């Protein structure tokens, strides 16, 4: 009994890809035996950017199917839809009252999303935000970086506070995520400590759980940017639903570095990323992969990598087909009923601490 708790979630806002699997879900599967595990489809987060209602419904179920097909076992874990537990939004509101604008303006993902499609100068942006955030005259005069920030939805800005609420509601100790989410977990820790200091010990202080190699899978078209659901080009990612031909085409087109040797090195970031994917899917260490391809070139390596990806993706896609919407919804509703008492208990405790009449 008394296993430590983990919590994590994914937004139903686009095609799930190898980065989501290798950075997050693969670890969830590994950890589910050892930890009391709660996994959520974070639909409230997804609406921080525009969503088509029908697509949102579809993708919410599809993300849950990916969890199940990856090996998340609903007998061992609780799986649910975030909006089914209203305590998430309620706690987020309360945490909003202790979060500071300055905490949230530091969140690079917000800045990235707000600036999407804008060829801005980030260094300048940060300075300007800190110096001029209340200077409206300048902000609305021209298409400046600040102007884009001011046009961004409040939900997108506030999104990390909702994530903090997700985590803190369940006395979570570890949060298995990719590197891009670590900053949000730091914020969660800050808010939890601030609340505990002000109102007395209420929240467990969580830690991120990442793996060295999988935490940051980069785009196949650009190894300086992470693989992303919302990338402009489909050559950035391998979607978990891509068919064999698409996988082969994307890997063939993946950018590589100068030279022709298969070397695992920071000086060859594109190749390093491909070797990481190869290694994570085959369980062969990078150094061993280097040895295997000694004297061979990129073409051989890429052909084998495509085969390895396909041999992961094919059985995965077969499993995906086993789940129909009704069955998945049943699992999600049962999961919500399992976690509801935990969420209610924590929120009641928070309300009492703040001074609400229960
Ligand atoms: P999201 O939906 O963007 O991504 C889901 C998970 O996939 C990881 N990930 C990656 N890992 C490695 N390489 C990549 N290229 C890559 N791209 C994505 C993410 O780090 C994440 O773990 N805010 C979160 C969802 C969330 C959440 C939470 C997570 C909401 N509440 C509470 C943990 C706990 C997000 O947008 O993830």
PDB file of C-alpha atoms in Angstrom, residues 170 269 332:
ATOM      1  CA  UNK A 170      -3.846  14.724  -5.978  1.00  0.00           C
ATOM      2  CA  UNK A 269      22.309  17.368 -33.424  1.00  0.00           C
ATOM      3  CA  UNK A 332     -12.774   7.413 -18.583  1.00  0.00           C
TER       4      UNK A 332
END
